[in-house]
PDB file of C-alpha atoms and ligand atoms in Angstrom:
ATOM      1  CA  MET A   1       0.000   0.000   0.000  1.00 42.00           C
ATOM      2  CA  ASN A   2       1.204   3.552  -0.742  1.00 51.00           C
ATOM      3  CA  PRO A   3       2.212   5.709   2.249  1.00 50.00           C
ATOM      4  CA  PRO A   4      -0.299   8.454   3.186  1.00 50.00           C
ATOM      5  CA  LEU A   5      -0.020  11.741   1.257  1.00 53.00           C
ATOM      6  CA  GLU A   6       1.626  14.676   3.059  1.00 59.00           C
ATOM      7  CA  ALA A   7      -0.604  17.323   4.580  1.00 72.00           C
ATOM      8  CA  GLY A   8      -0.352  20.957   3.406  1.00 91.00           C
ATOM      9  CA  PRO A   9      -0.743  22.496  -0.030  1.00 95.00           C
ATOM     10  CA  PRO A  10       0.419  20.377  -2.966  1.00 98.00           C
ATOM     11  CA  ASP A  11       3.684  21.205  -4.758  1.00 98.00           C
ATOM     12  CA  GLN A  12       2.999  23.016  -8.015  1.00 98.00           C
ATOM     13  CA  TYR A  13       4.136  21.915 -11.459  1.00 98.00           C
ATOM     14  CA  GLY A  14       2.892  22.578 -14.947  1.00 98.00           C
ATOM     15  CA  LEU A  15       3.357  22.983 -18.671  1.00 98.00           C
ATOM     16  CA  VAL A  16       4.132  26.273 -20.421  1.00 98.00           C
ATOM     17  CA  GLY A  17       3.476  26.511 -24.157  1.00 98.00           C
ATOM     18  CA  HIS A  18       1.337  28.134 -26.809  1.00 97.00           C
ATOM     19  CA  PRO A  19      -1.035  26.427 -27.452  1.00 94.00           C
ATOM     20  CA  VAL A  20      -1.338  23.947 -24.544  1.00 95.00           C
ATOM     21  CA  ALA A  21      -5.057  23.179 -24.358  1.00 94.00           C
ATOM     22  CA  HIS A  22      -4.593  19.862 -26.244  1.00 87.00           C
ATOM     23  CA  SER A  23      -2.017  18.598 -23.727  1.00 94.00           C
ATOM     24  CA  TRP A  24      -2.310  15.258 -21.927  1.00 96.00           C
ATOM     25  CA  SER A  25       0.505  16.135 -19.504  1.00 98.00           C
ATOM     26  CA  PRO A  26      -1.835  16.904 -16.535  1.00 98.00           C
ATOM     27  CA  PHE A  27      -3.409  13.452 -16.974  1.00 98.00           C
ATOM     28  CA  ILE A  28       0.006  11.761 -17.206  1.00 98.00           C
ATOM     29  CA  HIS A  29       1.574  13.577 -14.232  1.00 98.00           C
ATOM     30  CA  GLY A  30      -1.627  13.083 -12.248  1.00 98.00           C
ATOM     31  CA  MET A  31      -1.324   9.314 -12.757  1.00 98.00           C
ATOM     32  CA  PHE A  32       2.396   9.386 -11.896  1.00 98.00           C
ATOM     33  CA  ALA A  33       1.703  11.366  -8.696  1.00 98.00           C
ATOM     34  CA  LYS A  34      -1.006   8.966  -7.592  1.00 98.00           C
ATOM     35  CA  ALA A  35       1.082   5.871  -8.314  1.00 98.00           C
ATOM     36  CA  THR A  36       4.091   7.239  -6.400  1.00 98.00           C
ATOM     37  CA  ALA A  37       2.084   8.976  -3.609  1.00 98.00           C
ATOM     38  CA  GLN A  38       3.489  12.417  -4.429  1.00 98.00           C
ATOM     39  CA  HIS A  39       1.509  15.430  -3.223  1.00 98.00           C
ATOM     40  CA  LEU A  40       1.449  17.711  -6.266  1.00 98.00           C
ATOM     41  CA  VAL A  41      -0.703  19.482  -8.820  1.00 98.00           C
ATOM     42  CA  TYR A  42       0.110  19.933 -12.528  1.00 98.00           C
ATOM     43  CA  ARG A  43      -1.511  22.769 -14.493  1.00 98.00           C
ATOM     44  CA  LEU A  44      -1.454  24.184 -18.021  1.00 98.00           C
ATOM     45  CA  PHE A  45      -0.118  27.716 -18.636  1.00 98.00           C
ATOM     46  CA  ASP A  46      -0.807  29.157 -22.089  1.00 98.00           C
ATOM     47  CA  ILE A  47       1.872  31.834 -22.532  1.00 98.00           C
ATOM     48  CA  ALA A  48       2.685  33.546 -25.838  1.00 98.00           C
ATOM     49  CA  ALA A  49       6.279  34.037 -27.008  1.00 98.00           C
ATOM     50  CA  ASP A  50       6.452  37.745 -26.131  1.00 98.00           C
ATOM     51  CA  ASP A  51       5.442  37.056 -22.521  1.00 98.00           C
ATOM     52  CA  PHE A  52       7.439  33.868 -22.027  1.00 98.00           C
ATOM     53  CA  ARG A  53      10.353  35.194 -19.954  1.00 98.00           C
ATOM     54  CA  ARG A  54       8.358  37.474 -17.684  1.00 98.00           C
ATOM     55  CA  GLU A  55       5.432  35.127 -17.059  1.00 98.00           C
ATOM     56  CA  THR A  56       7.577  32.022 -16.569  1.00 98.00           C
ATOM     57  CA  LEU A  57       9.778  33.771 -13.979  1.00 98.00           C
ATOM     58  CA  ARG A  58       6.593  34.997 -12.287  1.00 98.00           C
ATOM     59  CA  LEU A  59       5.368  31.393 -12.004  1.00 98.00           C
ATOM     60  CA  PHE A  60       8.584  30.386 -10.234  1.00 98.00           C
ATOM     61  CA  THR A  61       8.518  33.352  -7.860  1.00 96.00           C
ATOM     62  CA  SER A  62       4.895  32.527  -7.031  1.00 97.00           C
ATOM     63  CA  GLY A  63       5.870  29.033  -5.824  1.00 96.00           C
ATOM     64  CA  VAL A  64       5.915  26.736  -8.863  1.00 98.00           C
ATOM     65  CA  ARG A  65       8.666  24.109  -8.408  1.00 98.00           C
ATOM     66  CA  GLY A  66       8.954  22.709 -11.874  1.00 98.00           C
ATOM     67  CA  LEU A  67       7.752  23.293 -15.427  1.00 98.00           C
ATOM     68  CA  ASN A  68       7.661  21.429 -18.678  1.00 98.00           C
ATOM     69  CA  ILE A  69       8.212  23.649 -21.685  1.00 98.00           C
ATOM     70  CA  THR A  70       6.684  22.993 -25.080  1.00 97.00           C
ATOM     71  CA  LEU A  71       6.464  24.731 -28.435  1.00 94.00           C
ATOM     72  CA  PRO A  72       7.423  27.390 -29.289  1.00 95.00           C
ATOM     73  CA  HIS A  73       9.527  28.093 -26.179  1.00 97.00           C
ATOM     74  CA  LYS A  74      12.176  25.361 -25.876  1.00 97.00           C
ATOM     75  CA  GLN A  75      15.078  27.466 -27.111  1.00 97.00           C
ATOM     76  CA  ALA A  76      13.957  30.524 -25.138  1.00 98.00           C
ATOM     77  CA  ALA A  77      13.836  28.304 -22.034  1.00 98.00           C
ATOM     78  CA  ALA A  78      17.497  27.341 -22.563  1.00 98.00           C
ATOM     79  CA  GLU A  79      18.312  31.054 -22.357  1.00 98.00           C
ATOM     80  CA  LEU A  80      16.104  31.676 -19.318  1.00 98.00           C
ATOM     81  CA  VAL A  81      17.628  29.172 -16.881  1.00 98.00           C
ATOM     82  CA  ASN A  82      20.900  29.702 -15.012  1.00 96.00           C
ATOM     83  CA  GLU A  83      22.143  26.102 -15.314  1.00 98.00           C
ATOM     84  CA  LEU A  84      21.803  23.450 -18.002  1.00 98.00           C
ATOM     85  CA  THR A  85      22.296  19.677 -17.767  1.00 98.00           C
ATOM     86  CA  PRO A  86      24.869  18.310 -20.266  1.00 98.00           C
ATOM     87  CA  ARG A  87      22.138  17.000 -22.588  1.00 97.00           C
ATOM     88  CA  ALA A  88      20.304  20.357 -22.549  1.00 98.00           C
ATOM     89  CA  THR A  89      23.606  22.152 -23.212  1.00 98.00           C
ATOM     90  CA  ARG A  90      24.135  19.906 -26.213  1.00 97.00           C
ATOM     91  CA  ALA A  91      20.568  20.497 -27.469  1.00 97.00           C
ATOM     92  CA  GLN A  92      20.393  24.216 -26.624  1.00 97.00           C
ATOM     93  CA  ALA A  93      16.722  23.466 -25.964  1.00 97.00           C
ATOM     94  CA  VAL A  94      14.953  22.849 -22.661  1.00 98.00           C
ATOM     95  CA  ASN A  95      11.705  20.939 -22.060  1.00 98.00           C
ATOM     96  CA  THR A  96      12.004  20.638 -18.249  1.00 98.00           C
ATOM     97  CA  ILE A  97      12.908  23.246 -15.634  1.00 98.00           C
ATOM     98  CA  ALA A  98      13.429  22.496 -11.936  1.00 98.00           C
ATOM     99  CA  PHE A  99      13.489  25.330  -9.397  1.00 98.00           C
ATOM    100  CA  PHE A 100      15.620  24.482  -6.374  1.00 95.00           C
ATOM    101  CA  GLU A 101      15.558  26.058  -2.911  1.00 91.00           C
ATOM    102  CA  ASP A 102      18.939  27.770  -3.467  1.00 93.00           C
ATOM    103  CA  THR A 103      17.092  29.586  -6.376  1.00 91.00           C
ATOM    104  CA  THR A 104      18.896  27.630  -9.111  1.00 95.00           C
ATOM    105  CA  LEU A 105      16.750  27.225 -12.225  1.00 98.00           C
ATOM    106  CA  LEU A 106      18.032  24.025 -13.847  1.00 98.00           C
ATOM    107  CA  GLY A 107      17.120  23.360 -17.474  1.00 98.00           C
ATOM    108  CA  ASP A 108      17.059  19.785 -18.786  1.00 98.00           C
ATOM    109  CA  ASN A 109      15.980  18.100 -21.999  1.00 98.00           C
ATOM    110  CA  THR A 110      14.142  14.780 -21.652  1.00 98.00           C
ATOM    111  CA  ASP A 111      12.746  14.635 -25.220  1.00 98.00           C
ATOM    112  CA  GLY A 112      15.695  12.603 -26.519  1.00 98.00           C
ATOM    113  CA  VAL A 113      15.650   9.979 -23.803  1.00 98.00           C
ATOM    114  CA  GLY A 114      11.846   9.858 -24.138  1.00 98.00           C
ATOM    115  CA  LEU A 115      12.009   9.134 -27.872  1.00 98.00           C
ATOM    116  CA  ILE A 116      14.807   6.576 -27.528  1.00 98.00           C
ATOM    117  CA  CYS A 117      12.939   4.760 -24.718  1.00 97.00           C
ATOM    118  CA  ASP A 118       9.812   4.590 -26.842  1.00 98.00           C
ATOM    119  CA  LEU A 119      11.649   3.368 -29.944  1.00 98.00           C
ATOM    120  CA  GLU A 120      13.860   0.829 -28.197  1.00 98.00           C
ATOM    121  CA  ARG A 121      11.781  -0.384 -25.244  1.00 95.00           C
ATOM    122  CA  ASN A 122       8.209   0.032 -26.399  1.00 94.00           C
ATOM    123  CA  LEU A 123       8.596  -0.452 -30.170  1.00 97.00           C
ATOM    124  CA  GLN A 124      11.645  -2.762 -30.107  1.00 97.00           C
ATOM    125  CA  VAL A 125      13.595  -0.792 -32.729  1.00 98.00           C
ATOM    126  CA  ASP A 126      17.358  -1.385 -33.021  1.00 98.00           C
ATOM    127  CA  LEU A 127      18.818   1.955 -34.130  1.00 98.00           C
ATOM    128  CA  ALA A 128      22.413   0.920 -34.810  1.00 98.00           C
ATOM    129  CA  ASP A 129      23.535   1.340 -38.432  1.00 98.00           C
ATOM    130  CA  LYS A 130      20.118   2.683 -39.499  1.00 98.00           C
ATOM    131  CA  ARG A 131      19.421   5.375 -42.099  1.00 98.00           C
ATOM    132  CA  VAL A 132      17.272   7.891 -40.256  1.00 98.00           C
ATOM    133  CA  LEU A 133      15.445  10.928 -41.614  1.00 98.00           C
ATOM    134  CA  LEU A 134      14.324  13.642 -39.201  1.00 98.00           C
ATOM    135  CA  LEU A 135      11.735  16.112 -40.530  1.00 98.00           C
ATOM    136  CA  GLY A 136      11.870  19.484 -38.739  1.00 98.00           C
ATOM    137  CA  ALA A 137      14.554  21.554 -37.057  1.00 97.00           C
ATOM    138  CA  GLY A 138      12.731  23.147 -34.125  1.00 95.00           C
ATOM    139  CA  GLY A 139      12.992  22.610 -30.378  1.00 92.00           C
ATOM    140  CA  ALA A 140      11.889  18.967 -30.446  1.00 95.00           C
ATOM    141  CA  ALA A 141      14.392  18.075 -33.185  1.00 97.00           C
ATOM    142  CA  ARG A 142      17.199  19.725 -31.177  1.00 97.00           C
ATOM    143  CA  GLY A 143      16.469  17.498 -28.202  1.00 97.00           C
ATOM    144  CA  VAL A 144      16.557  14.183 -30.059  1.00 98.00           C
ATOM    145  CA  ILE A 145      19.534  14.555 -32.436  1.00 98.00           C
ATOM    146  CA  GLY A 146      22.267  13.935 -29.823  1.00 98.00           C
ATOM    147  CA  PRO A 147      20.604  10.849 -28.298  1.00 98.00           C
ATOM    148  CA  LEU A 148      19.902   9.441 -31.794  1.00 98.00           C
ATOM    149  CA  LEU A 149      23.515   9.900 -32.921  1.00 98.00           C
ATOM    150  CA  GLU A 150      24.727   8.205 -29.715  1.00 98.00           C
ATOM    151  CA  ARG A 151      23.038   5.058 -31.086  1.00 97.00           C
ATOM    152  CA  GLU A 152      25.618   4.901 -33.903  1.00 96.00           C
ATOM    153  CA  LEU A 153      23.216   5.436 -36.805  1.00 98.00           C
ATOM    154  CA  ARG A 154      24.580   4.949 -40.313  1.00 98.00           C
ATOM    155  CA  VAL A 155      23.358   8.423 -41.269  1.00 98.00           C
ATOM    156  CA  LEU A 156      20.987  11.065 -39.938  1.00 98.00           C
ATOM    157  CA  THR A 157      19.458  13.507 -42.406  1.00 98.00           C
ATOM    158  CA  ILE A 158      17.609  16.573 -41.140  1.00 98.00           C
ATOM    159  CA  ALA A 159      15.112  18.050 -43.605  1.00 98.00           C
ATOM    160  CA  ASN A 160      13.345  21.307 -42.869  1.00 98.00           C
ATOM    161  CA  ARG A 161      11.148  23.891 -44.579  1.00 98.00           C
ATOM    162  CA  THR A 162      13.692  26.588 -43.674  1.00 98.00           C
ATOM    163  CA  LEU A 163      16.980  25.287 -45.066  1.00 98.00           C
ATOM    164  CA  PHE A 164      19.385  27.290 -42.934  1.00 98.00           C
ATOM    165  CA  LYS A 165      17.981  25.812 -39.711  1.00 98.00           C
ATOM    166  CA  ALA A 166      18.524  22.244 -40.978  1.00 98.00           C
ATOM    167  CA  ARG A 167      22.090  23.099 -42.058  1.00 98.00           C
ATOM    168  CA  LYS A 168      22.816  24.856 -38.745  1.00 98.00           C
ATOM    169  CA  LEU A 169      21.623  21.860 -36.719  1.00 98.00           C
ATOM    170  CA  ALA A 170      23.636  19.438 -38.854  1.00 98.00           C
ATOM    171  CA  ALA A 171      26.759  21.569 -38.325  1.00 98.00           C
ATOM    172  CA  GLU A 172      26.170  21.762 -34.547  1.00 97.00           C
ATOM    173  CA  PHE A 173      26.075  17.962 -34.236  1.00 98.00           C
ATOM    174  CA  ALA A 174      28.641  17.059 -36.945  1.00 98.00           C
ATOM    175  CA  ASP A 175      31.168  15.930 -34.307  1.00 98.00           C
ATOM    176  CA  MET A 176      28.809  13.132 -33.205  1.00 98.00           C
ATOM    177  CA  GLY A 177      28.329  11.202 -36.453  1.00 97.00           C
ATOM    178  CA  GLN A 178      27.282  11.208 -40.099  1.00 98.00           C
ATOM    179  CA  ILE A 179      24.707  14.008 -40.386  1.00 98.00           C
ATOM    180  CA  GLY A 180      23.436  16.373 -43.091  1.00 98.00           C
ATOM    181  CA  GLY A 181      20.771  19.054 -43.536  1.00 98.00           C
ATOM    182  CA  CYS A 182      18.583  19.837 -46.558  1.00 98.00           C
ATOM    183  CA  THR A 183      15.132  20.929 -47.696  1.00 98.00           C
ATOM    184  CA  PHE A 184      12.293  18.453 -48.205  1.00 98.00           C
ATOM    185  CA  ALA A 185      12.614  18.820 -52.006  1.00 97.00           C
ATOM    186  CA  GLU A 186      16.305  17.870 -51.891  1.00 97.00           C
ATOM    187  CA  LEU A 187      15.634  14.499 -50.226  1.00 97.00           C
ATOM    188  CA  GLN A 188      16.377  11.363 -52.253  1.00 93.00           C
ATOM    189  CA  GLY A 189      15.987   7.583 -51.877  1.00 85.00           C
ATOM    190  CA  PRO A 190      16.907   4.824 -51.179  1.00 95.00           C
ATOM    191  CA  PRO A 191      14.162   4.331 -48.592  1.00 97.00           C
ATOM    192  CA  CYS A 192      15.039   5.165 -44.987  1.00 98.00           C
ATOM    193  CA  ASP A 193      14.840   2.697 -42.112  1.00 98.00           C
ATOM    194  CA  LEU A 194      13.160   5.274 -39.886  1.00 98.00           C
ATOM    195  CA  ILE A 195      11.458   8.604 -40.628  1.00 98.00           C
ATOM    196  CA  ILE A 196      10.645  10.791 -37.622  1.00 98.00           C
ATOM    197  CA  ASN A 197       8.262  13.703 -38.067  1.00 98.00           C
ATOM    198  CA  ALA A 198       9.378  16.472 -35.700  1.00 98.00           C
ATOM    199  CA  THR A 199       7.605  19.258 -37.590  1.00 97.00           C
ATOM    200  CA  SER A 200       4.523  20.819 -36.070  1.00 93.00           C
ATOM    201  CA  ALA A 201       2.758  20.477 -39.454  1.00 94.00           C
ATOM    202  CA  SER A 202       0.488  17.701 -38.106  1.00 85.00           C
ATOM    203  CA  LEU A 203      -0.891  20.141 -35.531  1.00 82.00           C
ATOM    204  CA  GLN A 204      -2.071  22.313 -38.435  1.00 88.00           C
ATOM    205  CA  GLY A 205      -3.459  19.260 -40.273  1.00 90.00           C
ATOM    206  CA  GLU A 206      -0.665  19.509 -42.848  1.00 93.00           C
ATOM    207  CA  MET A 207       2.056  17.298 -44.258  1.00 94.00           C
ATOM    208  CA  PRO A 208       5.154  18.737 -45.963  1.00 94.00           C
ATOM    209  CA  GLU A 209       5.417  17.921 -49.678  1.00 93.00           C
ATOM    210  CA  MET A 210       7.883  15.022 -49.925  1.00 95.00           C
ATOM    211  CA  PRO A 211       9.673  13.458 -52.905  1.00 93.00           C
ATOM    212  CA  ASP A 212       9.029   9.791 -53.837  1.00 89.00           C
ATOM    213  CA  GLY A 213      11.274   6.933 -52.833  1.00 95.00           C
ATOM    214  CA  LEU A 214      11.838   7.679 -49.133  1.00 98.00           C
ATOM    215  CA  VAL A 215       9.420   5.065 -47.786  1.00 98.00           C
ATOM    216  CA  GLY A 216       9.881   1.347 -48.458  1.00 97.00           C
ATOM    217  CA  GLU A 217       8.333  -1.779 -47.024  1.00 96.00           C
ATOM    218  CA  GLN A 218      10.960  -1.792 -44.210  1.00 97.00           C
ATOM    219  CA  THR A 219      10.416   1.836 -43.180  1.00 98.00           C
ATOM    220  CA  LEU A 220       9.050   2.755 -39.741  1.00 98.00           C
ATOM    221  CA  CYS A 221       7.376   6.179 -39.766  1.00 98.00           C
ATOM    222  CA  TYR A 222       7.140   7.887 -36.361  1.00 98.00           C
ATOM    223  CA  ASP A 223       5.111  11.068 -35.847  1.00 97.00           C
ATOM    224  CA  MET A 224       6.077  12.940 -32.667  1.00 97.00           C
ATOM    225  CA  ALA A 225       2.634  14.530 -32.820  1.00 94.00           C
ATOM    226  CA  TYR A 226      -0.112  12.671 -31.022  1.00 89.00           C
ATOM    227  CA  GLY A 227      -3.880  12.783 -31.120  1.00 85.00           C
ATOM    228  CA  ARG A 228      -6.803  10.622 -32.003  1.00 86.00           C
ATOM    229  CA  GLY A 229      -6.722   8.615 -35.226  1.00 91.00           C
ATOM    230  CA  GLU A 230      -4.328   9.119 -38.108  1.00 94.00           C
ATOM    231  CA  THR A 231      -2.206  12.231 -38.665  1.00 95.00           C
ATOM    232  CA  PRO A 232      -1.411  13.606 -42.151  1.00 96.00           C
ATOM    233  CA  PHE A 233       2.082  12.087 -41.712  1.00 97.00           C
ATOM    234  CA  THR A 234       0.891   8.590 -40.748  1.00 96.00           C
ATOM    235  CA  LEU A 235      -1.646   8.690 -43.608  1.00 96.00           C
ATOM    236  CA  TRP A 236       1.165   9.624 -46.022  1.00 97.00           C
ATOM    237  CA  ALA A 237       3.305   6.775 -44.672  1.00 97.00           C
ATOM    238  CA  ARG A 238       0.477   4.246 -44.975  1.00 97.00           C
ATOM    239  CA  SER A 239      -0.283   5.337 -48.534  1.00 97.00           C
ATOM    240  CA  LEU A 240       3.332   4.407 -49.381  1.00 97.00           C
ATOM    241  CA  HIS A 241       3.063   1.011 -47.619  1.00 97.00           C
ATOM    242  CA  ALA A 242       5.462   1.751 -44.772  1.00 98.00           C
ATOM    243  CA  ARG A 243       6.228  -1.282 -42.577  1.00 97.00           C
ATOM    244  CA  SER A 244       4.580   0.446 -39.615  1.00 97.00           C
ATOM    245  CA  THR A 245       3.589   3.810 -38.222  1.00 97.00           C
ATOM    246  CA  ALA A 246       3.588   5.172 -34.675  1.00 97.00           C
ATOM    247  CA  LYS A 247       2.523   8.375 -32.988  1.00 96.00           C
ATOM    248  CA  GLY A 248       4.296  10.203 -30.181  1.00 96.00           C
ATOM    249  CA  TRP A 249       2.273   8.917 -27.204  1.00 97.00           C
ATOM    250  CA  GLY A 250       5.093   6.723 -25.952  1.00 98.00           C
ATOM    251  CA  MET A 251       7.634   9.540 -26.264  1.00 98.00           C
ATOM    252  CA  LEU A 252       5.242  11.851 -24.439  1.00 98.00           C
ATOM    253  CA  VAL A 253       4.877   9.489 -21.480  1.00 98.00           C
ATOM    254  CA  GLU A 254       8.581   8.522 -21.329  1.00 98.00           C
ATOM    255  CA  GLN A 255       9.820  12.138 -21.443  1.00 98.00           C
ATOM    256  CA  ALA A 256       7.279  12.993 -18.741  1.00 98.00           C
ATOM    257  CA  ALA A 257       8.612  10.169 -16.536  1.00 98.00           C
ATOM    258  CA  GLU A 258      12.138  11.604 -16.891  1.00 98.00           C
ATOM    259  CA  SER A 259      10.876  15.088 -15.924  1.00 98.00           C
ATOM    260  CA  PHE A 260       9.119  13.573 -12.914  1.00 98.00           C
ATOM    261  CA  LEU A 261      12.394  11.888 -11.943  1.00 98.00           C
ATOM    262  CA  LEU A 262      14.239  15.222 -12.028  1.00 98.00           C
ATOM    263  CA  TRP A 263      11.559  16.924  -9.901  1.00 98.00           C
ATOM    264  CA  ARG A 264      10.700  14.166  -7.411  1.00 98.00           C
ATOM    265  CA  GLY A 265      13.630  11.715  -7.476  1.00 98.00           C
ATOM    266  CA  ILE A 266      11.385   8.805  -8.548  1.00 98.00           C
ATOM    267  CA  ARG A 267      10.925   7.427 -12.074  1.00 98.00           C
ATOM    268  CA  PRO A 268       7.306   6.269 -12.234  1.00 98.00           C
ATOM    269  CA  SER A 269       6.305   3.195 -14.168  1.00 98.00           C
ATOM    270  CA  THR A 270       5.091   4.236 -17.636  1.00 98.00           C
ATOM    271  CA  GLN A 271       3.204   1.102 -18.703  1.00 97.00           C
ATOM    272  CA  PRO A 272      -0.007   1.803 -16.682  1.00 98.00           C
ATOM    273  CA  VAL A 273      -0.167   5.330 -18.140  1.00 98.00           C
ATOM    274  CA  LEU A 274       0.365   4.069 -21.687  1.00 97.00           C
ATOM    275  CA  ALA A 275      -2.408   1.529 -21.137  1.00 96.00           C
ATOM    276  CA  ALA A 276      -4.763   4.223 -19.774  1.00 96.00           C
ATOM    277  CA  LEU A 277      -4.015   6.550 -22.693  1.00 95.00           C
ATOM    278  CA  ALA A 278      -4.680   3.740 -25.162  1.00 90.00           C
ATOM    279  CA  GLN A 279      -8.181   3.459 -23.661  1.00 86.00           C
ATOM    280  CA  HIS A 280      -8.839   7.224 -23.686  1.00 76.00           C
ATOM    281  CA  THR A 281      -7.505   8.086 -27.147  1.00 70.00           C
TER     282      THR A 281
HETATM  283  P1  NDP B 301       8.871  24.235 -33.005  1.00 55.93           P
HETATM  284  O1  NDP B 301       7.856  25.298 -33.134  1.00 55.93           O
HETATM  285  O2  NDP B 301      10.116  24.490 -32.226  1.00 55.93           O
HETATM  286  O3  NDP B 301       9.352  23.755 -34.477  1.00 55.93           O
HETATM  287  C1  NDP B 301       8.412  23.505 -35.469  1.00 55.93           C
HETATM  288  C2  NDP B 301       9.068  22.804 -36.664  1.00 55.93           C
HETATM  289  O4  NDP B 301       8.020  22.440 -37.573  1.00 55.93           O
HETATM  290  C3  NDP B 301      10.025  23.671 -37.442  1.00 55.93           C
HETATM  291  O5  NDP B 301      11.044  22.854 -37.982  1.00 55.93           O
HETATM  292  C4  NDP B 301       9.123  24.233 -38.565  1.00 55.93           C
HETATM  293  O6  NDP B 301       9.836  24.569 -39.740  1.00 55.93           O
HETATM  294  C5  NDP B 301       8.263  23.034 -38.847  1.00 55.93           C
HETATM  295  N1  NDP B 301       6.959  23.347 -39.446  1.00 55.93           N
HETATM  296  C6  NDP B 301       5.926  24.007 -38.875  1.00 55.93           C
HETATM  297  N2  NDP B 301       4.873  24.057 -39.699  1.00 55.93           N
HETATM  298  C7  NDP B 301       5.233  23.389 -40.836  1.00 55.93           C
HETATM  299  C8  NDP B 301       4.583  23.086 -42.064  1.00 55.93           C
HETATM  300  N3  NDP B 301       3.321  23.480 -42.290  1.00 55.93           N
HETATM  301  N4  NDP B 301       5.274  22.380 -42.994  1.00 55.93           N
HETATM  302  C9  NDP B 301       6.538  21.993 -42.758  1.00 55.93           C
HETATM  303  N5  NDP B 301       7.216  22.252 -41.629  1.00 55.93           N
HETATM  304  C10 NDP B 301       6.572  22.943 -40.670  1.00 55.93           C
HETATM  305  O7  NDP B 301       8.079  22.962 -32.429  1.00 55.93           O
HETATM  306  P2  NDP B 301       8.686  21.721 -31.628  1.00 55.93           P
HETATM  307  O8  NDP B 301       9.940  21.324 -32.310  1.00 55.93           O
HETATM  308  O9  NDP B 301       8.736  22.006 -30.176  1.00 55.93           O
HETATM  309  O10 NDP B 301       7.543  20.585 -31.834  1.00 55.93           O
HETATM  310  C11 NDP B 301       7.403  19.932 -33.078  1.00 55.93           C
HETATM  311  C12 NDP B 301       6.347  18.821 -32.999  1.00 55.93           C
HETATM  312  O11 NDP B 301       6.785  17.766 -32.151  1.00 55.93           O
HETATM  313  C13 NDP B 301       4.986  19.273 -32.429  1.00 55.93           C
HETATM  314  O12 NDP B 301       3.978  18.603 -33.160  1.00 55.93           O
HETATM  315  C14 NDP B 301       5.016  18.781 -31.003  1.00 55.93           C
HETATM  316  O13 NDP B 301       3.723  18.543 -30.480  1.00 55.93           O
HETATM  317  C15 NDP B 301       5.779  17.470 -31.180  1.00 55.93           C
HETATM  318  N6  NDP B 301       6.441  17.024 -29.953  1.00 55.93           N
HETATM  319  C16 NDP B 301       6.039  15.848 -29.382  1.00 55.93           C
HETATM  320  C17 NDP B 301       6.663  15.378 -28.261  1.00 55.93           C
HETATM  321  C18 NDP B 301       6.230  14.088 -27.666  1.00 55.93           C
HETATM  322  O14 NDP B 301       6.592  13.822 -26.523  1.00 55.93           O
HETATM  323  N7  NDP B 301       5.501  13.256 -28.379  1.00 55.93           N
HETATM  324  C19 NDP B 301       7.744  16.119 -27.593  1.00 55.93           C
HETATM  325  C20 NDP B 301       8.114  17.320 -28.300  1.00 55.93           C
HETATM  326  C21 NDP B 301       7.452  17.753 -29.412  1.00 55.93           C
HETATM  327  P3  NDP B 301      10.538  26.035 -39.935  1.00 55.93           P
HETATM  328  O15 NDP B 301      11.852  25.941 -39.240  1.00 55.93           O
HETATM  329  O16 NDP B 301      10.629  26.171 -41.391  1.00 55.93           O
HETATM  330  O17 NDP B 301       9.594  27.040 -39.290  1.00 55.93           O
END
């Protein structure tokens, strides 16, 4: 049986982004808190880019102990904190902030470990020597490139609507492995082993225009976006007979468990939450 919950007001956590209304993070952290008998609340804070710095600092001075950060603020969050973990330094993007009693604001990035956990543990993907294509060069892409390259891929290609961002990211991580940046139109076959959609196009109901030949019968297509039913990206992948498709639910839950670990010192079990989400979505 779990020990009794502490008396007194709950510790405050939450998610800052714009938009955030679609988020399942309160549900996920609520389940984690219950399973680990942690006395906390987790709320959504919709904060626009212009207000991000001021409003986020205000949340911490008003007693919030930890925040997740989502689009479009991950790079701004890396500039806001006064300390970064090594993986957040590498990414220059932050999805988790912990506020400690000595007033340190520590920025971490759990997106990469969340994606790798989902691919390897939940989906049983072996990443070594694979040809991987990453679509998008925003905050989420920044967080996953280092952890992907640590798996000794054969090659990682970053394709983005805005070319200079793809090239810049490829240059930043060139010391870690075989990596290149290009536009969607410049992509060429042979088919990739894994295509990860880290654009926010799915949120707008869109799919970038892609050349033929990237998807074969061995290709796994992973959309970081999550929601009910198919996304434009998973529909595209299915129309090209990809081996399988997945959405970002597993990444979402695994990155949340890593944030919870940073805040509370306990890594909750993710399987019950994944099972509950599968019933709700
Ligand atoms: P950002 O706003 O930082 O970056 C958005 C990226 O999407 C940029 O590369 C942008 O290209 C590209 N983009 C936006 N609209 C389009 C479009 N219509 N066509 C092509 N490219 C487009 O967002 P994040 O990186 O933080 O998030 C990206 C996605 O990943 C979101 O859907 C988010 O929900 C998801 N995500 C999921 C997680 C999970 O746990 N499952 C964790 C983190 C993110 P450009 O540079 O040209 O503007």
